[in-house]
CSV table of C-alpha atoms in Angstrom, one decimal:
chain,number,residue,atom,x,y,z
H,12,UNK,CA,16.2,123.3,54.7
H,13,UNK,CA,16.6,124.4,51.5
H,14,UNK,CA,18.8,122.5,49.4
H,15,UNK,CA,20.4,124.8,47.1
H,16,UNK,CA,20.9,127.0,51.1
H,17,UNK,CA,24.9,127.5,51.1
H,18,UNK,CA,27.1,126.3,53.2
H,19,UNK,CA,28.9,129.0,55.2
H,20,UNK,CA,25.1,129.8,56.9
H,21,UNK,CA,25.3,127.1,59.5
H,22,UNK,CA,28.7,127.1,60.4
H,23,UNK,CA,28.7,124.7,64.3
H,24,UNK,CA,30.1,127.2,66.2
H,25,UNK,CA,27.3,129.5,65.6
H,26,UNK,CA,24.1,127.2,66.9
H,27,UNK,CA,23.7,128.6,70.5
H,28,UNK,CA,23.0,131.9,68.8
H,29,UNK,CA,20.5,131.4,66.6
H,30,UNK,CA,18.8,129.3,68.8
H,31,UNK,CA,19.2,132.3,71.2
H,32,UNK,CA,18.3,134.0,68.4
H,33,UNK,CA,15.2,132.5,67.2
H,34,UNK,CA,13.4,132.9,70.7
H,35,UNK,CA,14.7,136.3,69.8
H,36,UNK,CA,12.4,136.0,66.1
H,37,UNK,CA,8.7,134.1,67.8
H,38,UNK,CA,8.8,137.3,70.6
H,39,UNK,CA,9.5,139.9,68.1
H,40,UNK,CA,8.9,139.2,63.9
H,41,UNK,CA,6.8,135.8,64.5
H,42,UNK,CA,3.2,137.4,64.9
H,43,UNK,CA,4.6,139.7,62.1
H,44,UNK,CA,6.8,138.0,59.4
H,45,UNK,CA,4.4,134.0,58.8
H,46,UNK,CA,3.2,133.1,55.5
H,47,UNK,CA,-0.7,134.0,54.5
H,48,UNK,CA,-0.6,137.3,56.6
H,49,UNK,CA,-2.5,139.5,54.7
H,50,UNK,CA,-2.5,142.2,57.6
H,51,UNK,CA,-1.4,145.9,55.6
H,52,UNK,CA,1.3,147.3,58.1
H,53,UNK,CA,0.8,151.6,57.3
H,54,UNK,CA,2.4,152.5,61.0
H,55,UNK,CA,6.3,150.5,60.3
H,56,UNK,CA,7.1,154.8,59.3
H,57,UNK,CA,8.1,153.8,56.0
H,58,UNK,CA,7.0,155.3,52.6
H,59,UNK,CA,3.9,156.3,51.7
H,60,UNK,CA,4.5,156.0,48.0
H,61,UNK,CA,4.6,153.2,46.7
H,62,UNK,CA,1.4,152.0,48.7
H,63,UNK,CA,-0.7,154.5,47.4
H,64,UNK,CA,0.1,154.3,43.6
H,65,UNK,CA,-3.2,152.4,43.1
H,66,UNK,CA,-6.9,153.9,42.3
H,67,UNK,CA,-10.2,153.5,41.6
H,68,UNK,CA,-9.2,153.3,38.2
H,69,UNK,CA,-6.1,150.7,38.1
H,70,UNK,CA,-7.4,148.1,40.6
H,71,UNK,CA,-10.7,147.9,38.3
H,72,UNK,CA,-8.5,147.6,35.4
H,73,UNK,CA,-6.0,144.6,37.1
H,74,UNK,CA,-9.4,142.9,38.2
H,75,UNK,CA,-10.4,142.5,35.0
H,76,UNK,CA,-7.2,141.3,32.6
H,77,UNK,CA,-7.6,139.5,35.7
H,78,UNK,CA,-10.3,138.3,35.3
H,79,UNK,CA,-10.0,137.6,31.8
H,80,UNK,CA,-7.1,135.3,32.3
H,81,UNK,CA,-7.6,133.5,35.7
H,82,UNK,CA,-11.3,133.3,37.0
H,83,UNK,CA,-13.6,130.1,38.1
H,84,UNK,CA,-14.4,129.2,35.0
H,85,UNK,CA,-11.1,129.2,33.1
H,86,UNK,CA,-9.9,125.2,32.2
H,87,UNK,CA,-6.4,124.3,31.3
H,88,UNK,CA,-5.1,121.1,30.4
H,89,UNK,CA,-1.7,119.3,32.7
H,90,UNK,CA,-0.9,115.9,32.9
H,91,UNK,CA,-3.2,114.9,30.4
H,92,UNK,CA,-6.1,116.2,33.0
H,93,UNK,CA,-8.5,118.9,32.8
H,94,UNK,CA,-8.2,121.6,35.7
H,95,UNK,CA,-9.5,124.1,36.8
H,96,UNK,CA,-6.9,126.1,39.1
H,97,UNK,CA,-8.6,129.7,40.0
H,98,UNK,CA,-11.6,127.4,40.9
H,99,UNK,CA,-10.4,127.5,44.7
H,100,UNK,CA,-8.8,129.4,47.2
H,101,UNK,CA,-7.6,127.6,50.7
H,102,UNK,CA,-9.9,125.0,49.6
H,103,UNK,CA,-13.0,127.9,49.2
H,104,UNK,CA,-15.0,128.2,45.7
H,105,UNK,CA,-14.4,131.8,44.2
H,106,UNK,CA,-17.6,130.8,41.7
H,107,UNK,CA,-18.7,135.3,42.9
H,108,UNK,CA,-16.1,136.6,44.5
H,109,UNK,CA,-14.6,138.3,42.5
H,110,UNK,CA,-14.4,141.7,43.3
H,111,UNK,CA,-13.1,139.6,46.4
H,112,UNK,CA,-10.0,139.5,44.0
H,113,UNK,CA,-8.6,142.6,45.1
H,114,UNK,CA,-9.2,143.8,49.1
H,115,UNK,CA,-10.3,147.3,48.8
H,116,UNK,CA,-8.2,150.7,48.7
H,117,UNK,CA,-9.4,151.7,52.2
H,118,UNK,CA,-7.6,147.9,53.0
H,119,UNK,CA,-4.4,148.7,50.5
H,120,UNK,CA,-2.9,152.4,52.5
H,121,UNK,CA,0.3,150.4,53.4
H,122,UNK,CA,2.5,147.4,53.3
H,123,UNK,CA,2.7,142.8,54.3
H,124,UNK,CA,4.9,141.8,55.8
H,125,UNK,CA,6.3,138.6,54.3
H,126,UNK,CA,7.2,135.1,56.1
H,127,UNK,CA,11.3,135.1,55.8
H,128,UNK,CA,12.1,132.0,54.5
H,129,UNK,CA,15.2,132.8,53.1
H,130,UNK,CA,15.4,136.5,54.0
H,131,UNK,CA,19.9,135.8,52.9
H,132,UNK,CA,18.9,136.7,49.8
H,133,UNK,CA,16.8,139.2,49.4
H,134,UNK,CA,18.8,142.4,50.3
H,135,UNK,CA,18.7,145.1,50.3
H,136,UNK,CA,15.5,145.4,52.3
H,137,UNK,CA,12.6,147.2,52.9
H,138,UNK,CA,9.8,147.3,49.8
H,139,UNK,CA,13.0,149.9,47.7
H,140,UNK,CA,16.1,147.9,48.4
H,141,UNK,CA,17.5,151.5,50.7
H,142,UNK,CA,18.4,148.7,53.6
H,143,UNK,CA,22.4,147.0,52.5
H,144,UNK,CA,22.2,144.5,54.7
H,145,UNK,CA,19.6,142.9,57.3
H,146,UNK,CA,22.4,144.1,60.2
H,147,UNK,CA,21.4,148.1,59.1
H,148,UNK,CA,18.0,146.8,58.9
H,149,UNK,CA,17.9,145.9,62.5
H,150,UNK,CA,20.8,148.7,63.8
H,151,UNK,CA,19.4,151.7,61.7
H,152,UNK,CA,20.9,154.3,63.5
H,153,UNK,CA,23.8,152.0,61.8
H,154,UNK,CA,22.4,152.6,57.8
H,155,UNK,CA,23.8,154.1,54.9
H,156,UNK,CA,22.8,156.9,52.8
H,157,UNK,CA,24.3,155.3,50.2
H,158,UNK,CA,25.7,152.1,49.1
H,159,UNK,CA,26.8,149.5,46.1
H,160,UNK,CA,25.0,147.7,45.0
H,161,UNK,CA,25.2,145.3,42.3
H,162,UNK,CA,27.8,143.9,43.3
H,163,UNK,CA,27.5,138.9,43.4
H,164,UNK,CA,30.2,138.6,46.5
H,165,UNK,CA,28.1,138.4,50.2
H,166,UNK,CA,28.7,139.5,53.6
H,167,UNK,CA,28.1,136.2,54.7
H,168,UNK,CA,28.1,138.6,58.6
H,169,UNK,CA,25.4,141.0,58.2
H,170,UNK,CA,23.9,139.1,55.5
H,171,UNK,CA,23.4,141.2,52.2
H,172,UNK,CA,25.6,141.3,49.4
H,173,UNK,CA,28.7,143.3,49.2
H,174,UNK,CA,28.1,147.5,49.8
H,175,UNK,CA,30.4,149.4,51.4
H,176,UNK,CA,32.2,152.2,49.3
H,177,UNK,CA,36.3,151.3,47.9
H,178,UNK,CA,35.9,148.4,45.7
H,179,UNK,CA,35.5,146.8,42.5
H,180,UNK,CA,31.9,146.2,41.0
H,181,UNK,CA,27.9,147.3,40.7
H,182,UNK,CA,27.3,151.6,41.4
H,183,UNK,CA,27.0,153.6,43.9
H,184,UNK,CA,23.0,153.9,45.4
H,185,UNK,CA,22.0,157.6,46.5
H,186,UNK,CA,19.1,156.9,49.4
H,187,UNK,CA,17.9,160.4,49.6
H,188,UNK,CA,17.8,161.0,45.6
H,189,UNK,CA,14.5,161.5,46.1
H,190,UNK,CA,11.7,161.3,48.5
H,191,UNK,CA,10.5,158.3,48.3
H,192,UNK,CA,13.6,156.6,48.5
H,193,UNK,CA,13.9,157.0,52.5
H,194,UNK,CA,15.7,154.7,54.9
H,195,UNK,CA,13.3,155.5,57.2
H,196,UNK,CA,10.9,152.6,58.4
H,197,UNK,CA,11.3,149.8,60.8
H,198,UNK,CA,13.1,151.4,62.7
H,199,UNK,CA,10.7,152.3,66.2
H,200,UNK,CA,9.7,149.3,67.9
H,201,UNK,CA,5.2,148.3,68.4
H,202,UNK,CA,3.4,148.9,70.9
H,203,UNK,CA,0.4,147.0,70.8
H,204,UNK,CA,-2.4,146.5,74.1
H,205,UNK,CA,0.6,144.6,75.9
H,206,UNK,CA,2.4,143.0,73.7
H,207,UNK,CA,6.5,145.2,73.0
H,208,UNK,CA,7.5,144.6,69.6
H,209,UNK,CA,11.0,145.3,68.6
H,210,UNK,CA,12.1,147.0,65.5
H,211,UNK,CA,15.4,149.2,66.6
H,212,UNK,CA,18.0,146.7,68.1
H,213,UNK,CA,20.3,149.4,68.2
H,214,UNK,CA,21.5,149.3,71.5
H,215,UNK,CA,22.0,145.5,72.2
H,216,UNK,CA,24.2,144.5,69.0
H,217,UNK,CA,24.0,140.7,69.7
H,218,UNK,CA,20.6,140.4,70.0
H,219,UNK,CA,20.2,142.0,66.6
H,220,UNK,CA,23.1,139.7,64.9
H,221,UNK,CA,21.7,136.3,66.9
H,222,UNK,CA,18.3,137.2,64.4
H,223,UNK,CA,20.6,137.8,62.0
H,224,UNK,CA,22.3,134.0,63.0
H,225,UNK,CA,18.6,132.4,63.7
H,226,UNK,CA,17.9,134.2,59.8
H,227,UNK,CA,20.5,132.1,58.1
H,228,UNK,CA,18.6,128.8,59.2
H,229,UNK,CA,15.1,129.6,56.8
């Protein structure tokens, strides 16, 4: 358990909900939100604009700049001993694998599903920050078109910073300000083979809240 996780994230009276949420998470979320999941998802309904900004020229430049500072021969001294931090990854040599440091363009058109450790601290959600709380991510039917950003007070029930209009502090964020700020995405269940992964919990609020209680423990 992270030592800096606030105490309010694991109240004893929510243990049963968290245990139920752990089961729901394993059934619906874990397959995608796992460490080192390199898959790129392009069918979740999120705006593709940010996933399409890389072209051949930008990728070539990024790869070149990266290799200038971190290539298999790069050596630094740490604690008095030389090390080569860019010589291998996960036990595999990177020698002669310069092309592998960035996946091919046709494999980049989408977004990664990151592990959710510390997700309570990452609001607002989605890659564009258009969803104020975890509750609104799980219950897309209640997503607001605008909300307040910039407050440091926290919504401990829904997982996110205080977002409602009317209180002091912060600034009003309009999710419809331009096209790429759509609140759509991660809002339709996914069917893969004989498995259905639930993303929209709008008709199961208790299930959404149980998931939230579990996410508080990560």
